[in-house]
Amino acid sequence: MTSNTESKVQYALCFHCDLLSELPDITNHHKAICPRCHTRLARASLHMKRDTLIYSICALIMLILACSFIFIHIRVVGNTNNLNLLEISTLLLEDHYISLMFLFVLFVLSLPILSLSIQIIVCSNLPLSKFRKRDLMILYDKLSHWSMPEIFMAGVLVSFVKLTNYGDIGIDQAFWAFCLFIIFQLKSTLEFSSRKIWNEIATFNFVNSKLLPGKIGIKQNIRLCLCCHAILPALQRHCPRCKQKGKLRENDKIQWTMALLITSLILYIPANLYGIMNTIFLGSASSSTIIDGVIYMWQEGDYPVALVIFTASIIIPVLKILALSWLCCFVLFKHQKKQRDCIKMSRLYKMVEFIGRWSMIDIFVVAVISTLIRNGELISVYPDIGVIYFAAVVIITMIASHQYDPRLIWDKH
């Protein structure tokens, strides 16, 4: 067993490069960085629970206000259409676009509410058992990456430029409430420390041997729990803290990543060939693809919007597929790895993780425009089949990046 003095020392096993580090006493609002791959290991906040609680409650209040009033309105040929956030899902459901409605409700409303609720519960003084707190933290770890209200807002701003071609667009009270919701939600996520909550549930160290900072975990016969980041013996399959199953290296995840990339590449073809929006004007229907929208915006002189759509919908999905393929090839075929190459690959993976969600902008643009422009046979806009294919590409590539184990980059260094 470890001694009392050693058990008080805080360690962190980097989930990107597997380097074991001894954490110093981190002062308020400072963070500890892995010296090998520069990944953030821990962040300190003296009043983490209080600040997270305040920002989370404020975010939920703003979201309730944003859903209670008119979000945006547009005046088309003498008719004014008002749009409430909840009406987006209702109108999409009435038109039988269940998949698009599900994506909007899940990523923009349900998951942010669930994540904020978990933060409030675990940071408050509720009489919660360690087992219930553990289950909530496992759920938070699996779902927090899929919250996308800020991407929806970016899609709304892009929609404004497109909607000016149909009529006069205006914003209402709920728009500003939703902006405040995004700010408070991002602030609460930054303040929240999963490591601190997990350490309250149980100790982080379940290894009986002495830990050696500065050496990688695989050479010390220890491994990291990818759920709660506890340090475990290499051969221990189940984590005593979160009860999740794991192993020393997830080598089969490379195969899963490559399989998902091939699937997304196949779906990317119909996503660009089929239309994503169907416009009915004076009884005649016309379908437009993603590239048609980019060309239209460019011809209209809206160059920044055209570049945003082209980057988010064309460049990012392609680059993400190529980048993840490169990362898989680096692990499989690169036998002599230099540190600078590993650092480059690690940075590439972090970039892929960050930008992958932003391709959802075009999905939210279609959802907003199709629910606002509804004037019967005069002019109406409806989602087309291509938007489902494109959403599948974005979601599958996000799953592929989560399946990838970045520690494999450093193993042969």
mmCIF file of C-alpha atoms in Angstrom:
data_model
loop_
_atom_site.group_PDB
_atom_site.id
_atom_site.type_symbol
_atom_site.label_atom_id
_atom_site.label_comp_id
_atom_site.label_asym_id
_atom_site.label_seq_id
_atom_site.Cartn_x
_atom_site.Cartn_y
_atom_site.Cartn_z
ATOM 1 C CA MET A 1 0.000 0.000 0.000
ATOM 2 C CA THR A 2 1.040 3.600 -0.552
ATOM 3 C CA SER A 3 2.149 5.594 2.451
ATOM 4 C CA ASN A 4 0.045 8.417 3.900
ATOM 5 C CA THR A 5 2.499 11.021 2.709
ATOM 6 C CA GLU A 6 2.506 9.690 -0.837
ATOM 7 C CA SER A 7 -1.280 9.332 -0.947
ATOM 8 C CA LYS A 8 -1.618 13.066 -0.330
ATOM 9 C CA VAL A 9 0.436 13.849 -3.415
ATOM 10 C CA GLN A 10 -1.692 14.553 -6.465
ATOM 11 C CA TYR A 11 -0.756 12.807 -9.702
ATOM 12 C CA ALA A 12 -2.173 13.018 -13.203
ATOM 13 C CA LEU A 13 -1.723 10.494 -15.982
ATOM 14 C CA CYS A 14 -2.062 12.393 -19.259
ATOM 15 C CA PHE A 15 -4.913 11.055 -21.391
ATOM 16 C CA HIS A 16 -3.157 12.256 -24.565
ATOM 17 C CA CYS A 17 0.418 11.004 -24.146
ATOM 18 C CA ASP A 18 0.338 8.717 -21.042
ATOM 19 C CA LEU A 19 2.976 10.708 -19.127
ATOM 20 C CA LEU A 20 2.668 10.604 -15.343
ATOM 21 C CA SER A 21 3.037 14.033 -13.722
ATOM 22 C CA GLU A 22 3.048 15.157 -10.124
ATOM 23 C CA LEU A 23 0.690 18.072 -9.769
ATOM 24 C CA PRO A 24 1.917 21.123 -7.863
ATOM 25 C CA ASP A 25 -0.312 23.284 -5.683
ATOM 26 C CA ILE A 26 -2.287 25.102 -8.378
ATOM 27 C CA THR A 27 -3.398 28.612 -7.439
ATOM 28 C CA ASN A 28 -6.803 30.074 -8.249
ATOM 29 C CA HIS A 29 -7.706 30.103 -11.991
ATOM 30 C CA HIS A 30 -4.368 28.585 -12.972
ATOM 31 C CA LYS A 31 -3.887 25.235 -14.676
ATOM 32 C CA ALA A 32 -1.380 22.408 -14.877
ATOM 33 C CA ILE A 33 -0.078 21.505 -18.334
ATOM 34 C CA CYS A 34 1.469 18.197 -19.409
ATOM 35 C CA PRO A 35 5.186 18.888 -20.110
ATOM 36 C CA ARG A 36 5.217 16.322 -22.914
ATOM 37 C CA CYS A 37 2.190 17.117 -25.117
ATOM 38 C CA HIS A 38 0.956 20.375 -23.507
ATOM 39 C CA THR A 39 -2.488 19.011 -22.679
ATOM 40 C CA ARG A 40 -4.311 20.580 -19.743
ATOM 41 C CA LEU A 41 -4.238 18.152 -16.813
ATOM 42 C CA ALA A 42 -6.026 20.122 -14.109
ATOM 43 C CA ARG A 43 -7.413 23.556 -13.350
ATOM 44 C CA ALA A 44 -7.866 25.184 -9.955
ATOM 45 C CA SER A 45 -10.695 27.405 -8.763
ATOM 46 C CA LEU A 46 -11.136 28.261 -5.104
ATOM 47 C CA HIS A 47 -14.892 28.592 -5.460
ATOM 48 C CA MET A 48 -15.519 26.073 -8.238
ATOM 49 C CA LYS A 49 -18.826 24.777 -6.892
ATOM 50 C CA ARG A 50 -20.207 28.209 -6.079
ATOM 51 C CA ASP A 51 -19.259 29.732 -9.439
ATOM 52 C CA THR A 52 -20.466 26.718 -11.418
ATOM 53 C CA LEU A 53 -23.754 26.765 -9.532
ATOM 54 C CA ILE A 54 -24.313 30.475 -10.213
ATOM 55 C CA TYR A 55 -23.500 30.296 -13.917
ATOM 56 C CA SER A 56 -25.505 27.093 -14.445
ATOM 57 C CA ILE A 57 -28.634 28.490 -12.781
ATOM 58 C CA CYS A 58 -28.318 31.748 -14.732
ATOM 59 C CA ALA A 59 -27.928 29.770 -17.966
ATOM 60 C CA LEU A 60 -31.090 27.742 -17.309
ATOM 61 C CA ILE A 61 -33.067 30.894 -16.473
ATOM 62 C CA MET A 62 -31.928 32.534 -19.715
ATOM 63 C CA LEU A 63 -32.876 29.420 -21.692
ATOM 64 C CA ILE A 64 -36.360 29.408 -20.158
ATOM 65 C CA LEU A 65 -36.775 33.070 -21.120
ATOM 66 C CA ALA A 66 -35.429 32.382 -24.617
ATOM 67 C CA CYS A 67 -38.046 29.661 -25.111
ATOM 68 C CA SER A 68 -40.883 31.797 -23.723
ATOM 69 C CA PHE A 69 -40.797 34.719 -26.154
ATOM 70 C CA ILE A 70 -40.426 35.418 -29.868
ATOM 71 C CA PHE A 71 -36.902 34.613 -31.068
ATOM 72 C CA ILE A 72 -36.803 36.209 -34.536
ATOM 73 C CA HIS A 73 -39.376 37.454 -37.042
ATOM 74 C CA ILE A 74 -39.457 38.076 -40.784
ATOM 75 C CA ARG A 75 -41.799 40.076 -43.003
ATOM 76 C CA VAL A 76 -42.347 38.447 -46.406
ATOM 77 C CA VAL A 77 -44.704 39.998 -48.979
ATOM 78 C CA GLY A 78 -46.765 41.762 -46.327
ATOM 79 C CA ASN A 79 -46.974 38.748 -43.999
ATOM 80 C CA THR A 80 -45.040 38.614 -40.726
ATOM 81 C CA ASN A 81 -43.840 35.244 -39.446
ATOM 82 C CA ASN A 82 -42.763 35.043 -35.800
ATOM 83 C CA LEU A 83 -40.565 32.218 -34.631
ATOM 84 C CA ASN A 84 -40.206 30.822 -31.134
ATOM 85 C CA LEU A 85 -37.396 28.389 -30.317
ATOM 86 C CA LEU A 86 -39.853 25.653 -29.373
ATOM 87 C CA GLU A 87 -41.808 26.227 -32.589
ATOM 88 C CA ILE A 88 -38.802 25.110 -34.636
ATOM 89 C CA SER A 89 -39.195 21.551 -33.369
ATOM 90 C CA THR A 90 -43.017 21.724 -33.595
ATOM 91 C CA LEU A 91 -43.042 22.861 -37.235
ATOM 92 C CA LEU A 92 -40.407 20.329 -38.261
ATOM 93 C CA LEU A 93 -42.451 17.588 -36.580
ATOM 94 C CA GLU A 94 -45.652 18.701 -38.331
ATOM 95 C CA ASP A 95 -43.867 18.481 -41.684
ATOM 96 C CA HIS A 96 -42.593 14.979 -40.761
ATOM 97 C CA TYR A 97 -38.917 16.004 -40.680
ATOM 98 C CA ILE A 98 -38.455 13.942 -37.535
ATOM 99 C CA SER A 99 -34.694 13.432 -37.949
ATOM 100 C CA LEU A 100 -33.994 17.167 -38.246
ATOM 101 C CA MET A 101 -36.332 17.921 -35.329
ATOM 102 C CA PHE A 102 -34.577 15.303 -33.200
ATOM 103 C CA LEU A 103 -31.125 16.787 -33.939
ATOM 104 C CA PHE A 104 -32.279 20.298 -33.010
ATOM 105 C CA VAL A 105 -33.990 19.252 -29.775
ATOM 106 C CA LEU A 106 -31.113 16.968 -28.742
ATOM 107 C CA PHE A 107 -28.086 19.172 -29.486
ATOM 108 C CA VAL A 108 -29.527 22.639 -28.805
ATOM 109 C CA LEU A 109 -32.002 22.097 -25.961
ATOM 110 C CA SER A 110 -31.933 18.677 -24.268
ATOM 111 C CA LEU A 111 -28.199 18.027 -23.831
ATOM 112 C CA PRO A 112 -27.358 21.562 -22.616
ATOM 113 C CA ILE A 113 -30.219 21.359 -20.091
ATOM 114 C CA LEU A 114 -29.071 17.920 -18.953
ATOM 115 C CA SER A 115 -25.422 18.990 -18.605
ATOM 116 C CA LEU A 116 -26.340 22.124 -16.658
ATOM 117 C CA SER A 117 -28.689 20.142 -14.413
ATOM 118 C CA ILE A 118 -25.937 17.652 -13.586
ATOM 119 C CA GLN A 119 -23.552 20.492 -12.746
ATOM 120 C CA ILE A 120 -26.151 22.029 -10.426
ATOM 121 C CA ILE A 121 -26.891 18.718 -8.678
ATOM 122 C CA VAL A 122 -23.264 17.681 -8.049
ATOM 123 C CA CYS A 123 -22.168 21.194 -7.012
ATOM 124 C CA SER A 124 -25.023 21.797 -4.590
ATOM 125 C CA ASN A 125 -25.345 20.477 -1.050
ATOM 126 C CA LEU A 126 -28.058 17.985 -1.899
ATOM 127 C CA PRO A 127 -28.008 14.733 0.152
ATOM 128 C CA LEU A 128 -26.696 12.696 -2.777
ATOM 129 C CA SER A 129 -25.022 9.325 -2.336
ATOM 130 C CA LYS A 130 -21.643 8.655 -3.966
ATOM 131 C CA PHE A 131 -23.268 6.079 -6.235
ATOM 132 C CA ARG A 132 -25.806 8.580 -7.599
ATOM 133 C CA LYS A 133 -23.102 11.194 -8.003
ATOM 134 C CA ARG A 134 -20.967 8.639 -9.836
ATOM 135 C CA ASP A 135 -23.792 7.830 -12.268
ATOM 136 C CA LEU A 136 -24.364 11.524 -12.954
ATOM 137 C CA MET A 137 -20.687 12.138 -13.645
ATOM 138 C CA ILE A 138 -20.527 9.180 -16.049
ATOM 139 C CA LEU A 139 -23.527 10.601 -17.909
ATOM 140 C CA TYR A 140 -21.955 14.073 -17.943
ATOM 141 C CA ASP A 141 -18.701 12.691 -19.360
ATOM 142 C CA LYS A 142 -20.515 10.931 -22.214
ATOM 143 C CA LEU A 143 -22.889 13.743 -23.201
ATOM 144 C CA SER A 144 -21.170 17.071 -22.526
ATOM 145 C CA HIS A 145 -19.242 16.977 -25.851
ATOM 146 C CA TRP A 146 -22.487 16.966 -27.845
ATOM 147 C CA SER A 147 -23.934 20.228 -26.536
ATOM 148 C CA MET A 148 -24.140 22.735 -29.434
ATOM 149 C CA PRO A 149 -26.092 25.920 -28.586
ATOM 150 C CA GLU A 150 -23.213 28.174 -29.702
ATOM 151 C CA ILE A 151 -23.096 26.402 -33.081
ATOM 152 C CA PHE A 152 -26.846 26.892 -33.438
ATOM 153 C CA MET A 153 -26.382 30.619 -32.794
ATOM 154 C CA ALA A 154 -23.692 30.737 -35.491
ATOM 155 C CA GLY A 155 -26.187 29.061 -37.818
ATOM 156 C CA VAL A 156 -28.806 31.681 -36.924
ATOM 157 C CA LEU A 157 -26.385 34.500 -37.779
ATOM 158 C CA VAL A 158 -25.617 32.866 -41.137
ATOM 159 C CA SER A 159 -29.376 32.494 -41.701
ATOM 160 C CA PHE A 160 -29.843 36.235 -41.248
ATOM 161 C CA VAL A 161 -27.815 36.918 -44.379
ATOM 162 C CA LYS A 162 -29.776 34.377 -46.400
ATOM 163 C CA LEU A 163 -33.122 35.580 -45.028
ATOM 164 C CA THR A 164 -32.516 39.161 -46.157
ATOM 165 C CA ASN A 165 -33.109 37.882 -49.703
ATOM 166 C CA TYR A 166 -36.641 36.814 -48.709
ATOM 167 C CA GLY A 167 -37.783 39.779 -46.610
ATOM 168 C CA ASP A 168 -37.096 42.029 -43.628
ATOM 169 C CA ILE A 169 -35.585 40.121 -40.724
ATOM 170 C CA GLY A 170 -35.697 41.253 -37.099
ATOM 171 C CA ILE A 171 -34.632 39.970 -33.692
ATOM 172 C CA ASP A 172 -36.713 39.931 -30.517
ATOM 173 C CA GLN A 173 -36.250 39.579 -26.763
ATOM 174 C CA ALA A 174 -35.598 35.843 -26.801
ATOM 175 C CA PHE A 175 -32.614 36.324 -29.112
ATOM 176 C CA TRP A 176 -30.707 38.295 -26.479
ATOM 177 C CA ALA A 177 -31.761 35.866 -23.745
ATOM 178 C CA PHE A 178 -30.357 32.991 -25.811
ATOM 179 C CA CYS A 179 -27.069 34.892 -26.285
ATOM 180 C CA LEU A 180 -26.791 35.251 -22.500
ATOM 181 C CA PHE A 181 -27.637 31.562 -22.104
ATOM 182 C CA ILE A 182 -24.689 30.638 -24.355
ATOM 183 C CA ILE A 183 -22.313 32.897 -22.407
ATOM 184 C CA PHE A 184 -23.398 31.530 -19.011
ATOM 185 C CA GLN A 185 -23.368 27.933 -20.269
ATOM 186 C CA LEU A 186 -19.819 28.229 -21.634
ATOM 187 C CA LYS A 187 -18.689 29.938 -18.432
ATOM 188 C CA SER A 188 -20.173 27.214 -16.231
ATOM 189 C CA THR A 189 -18.455 24.535 -18.353
ATOM 190 C CA LEU A 190 -15.101 26.298 -17.976
ATOM 191 C CA GLU A 191 -15.528 26.679 -14.218
ATOM 192 C CA PHE A 192 -16.659 23.100 -13.633
ATOM 193 C CA SER A 193 -13.939 20.640 -12.565
ATOM 194 C CA SER A 194 -14.806 16.978 -13.123
ATOM 195 C CA ARG A 195 -11.539 15.974 -11.446
ATOM 196 C CA LYS A 196 -12.553 17.633 -8.180
ATOM 197 C CA ILE A 197 -15.961 15.950 -8.126
ATOM 198 C CA TRP A 198 -14.462 12.529 -8.880
ATOM 199 C CA ASN A 199 -11.901 12.985 -6.080
ATOM 200 C CA GLU A 200 -14.787 13.595 -3.693
ATOM 201 C CA ILE A 201 -16.363 10.304 -4.732
ATOM 202 C CA ALA A 202 -13.196 8.231 -4.239
ATOM 203 C CA THR A 203 -9.417 8.429 -4.405
ATOM 204 C CA PHE A 204 -7.706 8.856 -7.777
ATOM 205 C CA ASN A 205 -4.916 6.331 -7.105
ATOM 206 C CA PHE A 206 -5.615 2.582 -6.935
ATOM 207 C CA VAL A 207 -2.005 1.472 -7.511
ATOM 208 C CA ASN A 208 -0.085 -0.232 -4.689
ATOM 209 C CA SER A 209 3.380 0.345 -6.167
ATOM 210 C CA LYS A 210 5.253 3.641 -6.054
ATOM 211 C CA LEU A 211 4.416 6.066 -8.845
ATOM 212 C CA LEU A 212 7.325 7.621 -10.768
ATOM 213 C CA PRO A 213 6.551 11.073 -12.208
ATOM 214 C CA GLY A 214 8.191 11.802 -15.550
ATOM 215 C CA LYS A 215 7.729 8.253 -16.867
ATOM 216 C CA ILE A 216 4.912 7.009 -19.050
ATOM 217 C CA GLY A 217 2.233 4.850 -17.515
ATOM 218 C CA ILE A 218 2.655 1.842 -19.778
ATOM 219 C CA LYS A 219 6.245 1.351 -18.532
ATOM 220 C CA GLN A 220 5.058 1.489 -14.920
ATOM 221 C CA ASN A 221 2.310 -1.102 -15.552
ATOM 222 C CA ILE A 222 -0.390 1.429 -14.820
ATOM 223 C CA ARG A 223 -3.243 2.691 -16.945
ATOM 224 C CA LEU A 224 -5.711 5.536 -17.011
ATOM 225 C CA CYS A 225 -9.458 5.143 -16.655
ATOM 226 C CA LEU A 226 -10.765 7.088 -19.654
ATOM 227 C CA CYS A 227 -14.016 7.907 -17.849
ATOM 228 C CA CYS A 228 -12.985 9.291 -14.422
ATOM 229 C CA HIS A 229 -9.192 9.570 -15.044
ATOM 230 C CA ALA A 230 -8.296 7.387 -12.065
ATOM 231 C CA ILE A 231 -4.861 5.686 -12.061
ATOM 232 C CA LEU A 232 -5.217 1.887 -12.099
ATOM 233 C CA PRO A 233 -3.002 -1.209 -12.378
ATOM 234 C CA ALA A 234 -2.475 -2.138 -16.016
ATOM 235 C CA LEU A 235 -4.311 -5.471 -15.779
ATOM 236 C CA GLN A 236 -7.314 -4.216 -13.817
ATOM 237 C CA ARG A 237 -10.281 -4.268 -16.191
ATOM 238 C CA HIS A 238 -12.913 -2.468 -14.103
ATOM 239 C CA CYS A 239 -12.315 0.903 -12.458
ATOM 240 C CA PRO A 240 -13.219 0.816 -8.728
ATOM 241 C CA ARG A 241 -14.261 4.481 -8.855
ATOM 242 C CA CYS A 242 -16.606 4.642 -11.866
ATOM 243 C CA LYS A 243 -17.086 0.867 -12.516
ATOM 244 C CA GLN A 244 -16.326 1.361 -16.238
ATOM 245 C CA LYS A 245 -14.445 -1.344 -18.122
ATOM 246 C CA GLY A 246 -11.182 -0.590 -19.906
ATOM 247 C CA LYS A 247 -7.740 -1.887 -20.752
ATOM 248 C CA LEU A 248 -4.166 -0.668 -21.108
ATOM 249 C CA ARG A 249 -4.583 0.375 -24.754
ATOM 250 C CA GLU A 250 -7.660 0.524 -26.947
ATOM 251 C CA ASN A 251 -5.939 -0.804 -30.086
ATOM 252 C CA ASP A 252 -9.209 -1.927 -31.647
ATOM 253 C CA LYS A 253 -10.372 1.687 -31.679
ATOM 254 C CA ILE A 254 -8.096 2.329 -34.665
ATOM 255 C CA GLN A 255 -10.163 -0.172 -36.652
ATOM 256 C CA TRP A 256 -13.372 1.423 -35.405
ATOM 257 C CA THR A 257 -12.110 4.872 -36.391
ATOM 258 C CA MET A 258 -11.173 3.734 -39.887
ATOM 259 C CA ALA A 259 -14.502 1.936 -40.365
ATOM 260 C CA LEU A 260 -16.413 5.063 -39.325
ATOM 261 C CA LEU A 261 -14.286 7.225 -41.635
ATOM 262 C CA ILE A 262 -15.067 4.968 -44.605
ATOM 263 C CA THR A 263 -18.773 5.150 -43.711
ATOM 264 C CA SER A 264 -18.692 8.954 -43.509
ATOM 265 C CA LEU A 265 -16.839 9.159 -46.833
ATOM 266 C CA ILE A 266 -19.534 7.059 -48.502
ATOM 267 C CA LEU A 267 -22.313 9.218 -47.018
ATOM 268 C CA TYR A 268 -20.492 12.422 -48.003
ATOM 269 C CA ILE A 269 -21.177 11.693 -51.696
ATOM 270 C CA PRO A 270 -25.015 11.815 -51.502
ATOM 271 C CA ALA A 271 -24.750 14.662 -48.967
ATOM 272 C CA ASN A 272 -23.278 16.828 -51.741
ATOM 273 C CA LEU A 273 -25.225 15.380 -54.682
ATOM 274 C CA TYR A 274 -28.692 15.713 -53.136
ATOM 275 C CA GLY A 275 -30.251 19.041 -52.227
ATOM 276 C CA ILE A 276 -30.387 20.250 -48.655
ATOM 277 C CA MET A 277 -33.156 22.843 -49.183
ATOM 278 C CA ASN A 278 -36.224 22.767 -51.422
ATOM 279 C CA THR A 279 -37.660 26.197 -52.327
ATOM 280 C CA ILE A 280 -41.208 26.606 -53.649
ATOM 281 C CA PHE A 281 -41.730 29.956 -55.419
ATOM 282 C CA LEU A 282 -45.028 30.694 -57.211
ATOM 283 C CA GLY A 283 -45.792 26.987 -57.428
ATOM 284 C CA SER A 284 -42.468 25.879 -58.904
ATOM 285 C CA ALA A 285 -40.018 23.893 -56.773
ATOM 286 C CA SER A 286 -36.221 24.043 -56.955
ATOM 287 C CA SER A 287 -33.682 22.128 -54.890
ATOM 288 C CA SER A 288 -30.268 23.515 -53.907
ATOM 289 C CA THR A 289 -27.190 21.614 -52.759
ATOM 290 C CA ILE A 290 -24.532 22.826 -50.342
ATOM 291 C CA ILE A 291 -22.285 24.056 -53.126
ATOM 292 C CA ASP A 292 -25.257 25.816 -54.792
ATOM 293 C CA GLY A 293 -25.734 27.834 -51.625
ATOM 294 C CA VAL A 294 -22.061 28.797 -51.550
ATOM 295 C CA ILE A 295 -22.137 29.883 -55.214
ATOM 296 C CA TYR A 296 -25.351 31.868 -54.681
ATOM 297 C CA MET A 297 -23.918 33.735 -51.689
ATOM 298 C CA TRP A 298 -20.724 34.498 -53.601
ATOM 299 C CA GLN A 299 -22.635 35.850 -56.601
ATOM 300 C CA GLU A 300 -24.775 38.013 -54.306
ATOM 301 C CA GLY A 301 -21.621 39.581 -52.867
ATOM 302 C CA ASP A 302 -21.948 37.988 -49.407
ATOM 303 C CA TYR A 303 -18.348 36.798 -49.503
ATOM 304 C CA PRO A 304 -17.833 36.294 -45.707
ATOM 305 C CA VAL A 305 -20.979 34.140 -45.434
ATOM 306 C CA ALA A 306 -20.022 32.162 -48.545
ATOM 307 C CA LEU A 307 -16.595 31.493 -47.040
ATOM 308 C CA VAL A 308 -18.116 30.462 -43.689
ATOM 309 C CA ILE A 309 -20.512 27.980 -45.341
ATOM 310 C CA PHE A 310 -17.803 26.671 -47.671
ATOM 311 C CA THR A 311 -15.376 26.203 -44.766
ATOM 312 C CA ALA A 312 -17.875 24.611 -42.363
ATOM 313 C CA SER A 313 -19.713 22.417 -44.872
ATOM 314 C CA ILE A 314 -17.070 21.500 -47.464
ATOM 315 C CA ILE A 315 -13.546 22.032 -46.122
ATOM 316 C CA ILE A 316 -13.965 20.933 -42.478
ATOM 317 C CA PRO A 317 -15.625 17.530 -43.171
ATOM 318 C CA VAL A 318 -13.048 16.687 -45.842
ATOM 319 C CA LEU A 319 -10.109 17.842 -43.731
ATOM 320 C CA LYS A 320 -11.440 15.972 -40.713
ATOM 321 C CA ILE A 321 -11.669 12.706 -42.667
ATOM 322 C CA LEU A 322 -8.166 13.234 -44.109
ATOM 323 C CA ALA A 323 -6.707 14.258 -40.729
ATOM 324 C CA LEU A 324 -8.132 11.245 -38.885
ATOM 325 C CA SER A 325 -6.942 8.960 -41.697
ATOM 326 C CA TRP A 326 -3.475 10.467 -41.370
ATOM 327 C CA LEU A 327 -3.541 9.942 -37.601
ATOM 328 C CA CYS A 328 -4.516 6.287 -38.057
ATOM 329 C CA CYS A 329 -1.731 5.745 -40.609
ATOM 330 C CA PHE A 330 0.762 7.428 -38.273
ATOM 331 C CA VAL A 331 -0.081 4.929 -35.536
ATOM 332 C CA LEU A 332 -0.146 1.876 -37.802
ATOM 333 C CA PHE A 333 2.839 2.467 -40.089
ATOM 334 C CA LYS A 334 5.171 4.920 -38.338
ATOM 335 C CA HIS A 335 7.634 2.806 -36.338
ATOM 336 C CA GLN A 336 10.360 5.364 -35.568
ATOM 337 C CA LYS A 337 8.623 8.364 -34.023
ATOM 338 C CA LYS A 338 10.336 11.622 -33.205
ATOM 339 C CA GLN A 339 8.996 13.867 -30.493
ATOM 340 C CA ARG A 340 8.287 16.772 -32.855
ATOM 341 C CA ASP A 341 6.230 14.431 -35.068
ATOM 342 C CA CYS A 342 4.237 13.222 -32.064
ATOM 343 C CA ILE A 343 3.596 16.799 -30.959
ATOM 344 C CA LYS A 344 2.375 17.697 -34.459
ATOM 345 C CA MET A 345 0.043 14.705 -34.539
ATOM 346 C CA SER A 346 -1.243 15.503 -31.053
ATOM 347 C CA ARG A 347 -1.986 19.089 -32.073
ATOM 348 C CA LEU A 348 -3.717 17.843 -35.206
ATOM 349 C CA TYR A 349 -5.950 15.583 -33.131
ATOM 350 C CA LYS A 350 -6.859 18.427 -30.751
ATOM 351 C CA MET A 351 -7.741 20.621 -33.722
ATOM 352 C CA VAL A 352 -9.936 17.871 -35.204
ATOM 353 C CA GLU A 353 -11.720 17.485 -31.862
ATOM 354 C CA PHE A 354 -12.368 21.233 -31.664
ATOM 355 C CA ILE A 355 -13.574 22.016 -35.197
ATOM 356 C CA GLY A 356 -15.510 18.818 -35.886
ATOM 357 C CA ARG A 357 -18.817 20.039 -34.414
ATOM 358 C CA TRP A 358 -18.881 23.271 -36.409
ATOM 359 C CA SER A 359 -19.992 21.519 -39.572
ATOM 360 C CA MET A 360 -23.447 21.360 -37.951
ATOM 361 C CA ILE A 361 -23.904 25.053 -38.840
ATOM 362 C CA ASP A 362 -25.505 24.180 -42.178
ATOM 363 C CA ILE A 363 -27.975 21.811 -40.475
ATOM 364 C CA PHE A 364 -29.173 24.565 -38.158
ATOM 365 C CA VAL A 365 -29.322 27.080 -41.045
ATOM 366 C CA VAL A 366 -31.732 24.774 -42.865
ATOM 367 C CA ALA A 367 -33.821 24.291 -39.706
ATOM 368 C CA VAL A 368 -34.176 28.047 -39.101
ATOM 369 C CA ILE A 369 -34.898 29.058 -42.713
ATOM 370 C CA SER A 370 -37.373 26.249 -43.356
ATOM 371 C CA THR A 371 -39.418 27.149 -40.273
ATOM 372 C CA LEU A 372 -39.457 30.894 -41.018
ATOM 373 C CA ILE A 373 -40.197 30.968 -44.754
ATOM 374 C CA ARG A 374 -43.743 29.569 -44.988
ATOM 375 C CA ASN A 375 -46.120 31.427 -47.267
ATOM 376 C CA GLY A 376 -47.819 28.524 -49.000
ATOM 377 C CA GLU A 377 -47.498 28.396 -52.775
ATOM 378 C CA LEU A 378 -46.133 31.968 -52.880
ATOM 379 C CA ILE A 379 -42.785 31.147 -51.263
ATOM 380 C CA SER A 380 -41.847 28.355 -48.872
ATOM 381 C CA VAL A 381 -38.624 26.565 -47.956
ATOM 382 C CA TYR A 382 -38.413 22.938 -46.839
ATOM 383 C CA PRO A 383 -35.497 20.654 -45.881
ATOM 384 C CA ASP A 384 -34.383 18.148 -48.499
ATOM 385 C CA ILE A 385 -32.930 14.664 -48.172
ATOM 386 C CA GLY A 386 -29.322 15.883 -48.487
ATOM 387 C CA VAL A 387 -29.442 17.529 -45.061
ATOM 388 C CA ILE A 388 -29.948 14.115 -43.406
ATOM 389 C CA TYR A 389 -26.949 12.637 -45.210
ATOM 390 C CA PHE A 390 -24.819 15.623 -44.258
ATOM 391 C CA ALA A 391 -25.886 15.447 -40.593
ATOM 392 C CA ALA A 392 -24.960 11.746 -40.602
ATOM 393 C CA VAL A 393 -21.489 12.614 -41.967
ATOM 394 C CA VAL A 394 -20.890 15.176 -39.200
ATOM 395 C CA ILE A 395 -22.106 12.885 -36.406
ATOM 396 C CA ILE A 396 -20.165 9.847 -37.644
ATOM 397 C CA THR A 397 -16.914 11.823 -37.973
ATOM 398 C CA MET A 398 -17.420 13.137 -34.430
ATOM 399 C CA ILE A 399 -17.862 9.581 -33.168
ATOM 400 C CA ALA A 400 -14.753 8.549 -35.128
ATOM 401 C CA SER A 401 -12.627 11.230 -33.449
ATOM 402 C CA HIS A 402 -13.920 10.143 -30.015
ATOM 403 C CA GLN A 403 -13.070 6.524 -30.807
ATOM 404 C CA TYR A 404 -9.464 7.409 -31.629
ATOM 405 C CA ASP A 405 -7.007 6.873 -28.755
ATOM 406 C CA PRO A 406 -4.394 9.698 -28.922
ATOM 407 C CA ARG A 407 -2.040 7.830 -26.549
ATOM 408 C CA LEU A 408 -1.224 5.488 -29.433
ATOM 409 C CA ILE A 409 0.555 8.426 -31.107
ATOM 410 C CA TRP A 410 3.228 8.443 -28.383
ATOM 411 C CA ASP A 411 3.591 4.720 -27.638
ATOM 412 C CA LYS A 412 6.518 3.988 -29.975
ATOM 413 C CA HIS A 413 8.350 7.251 -29.231
#
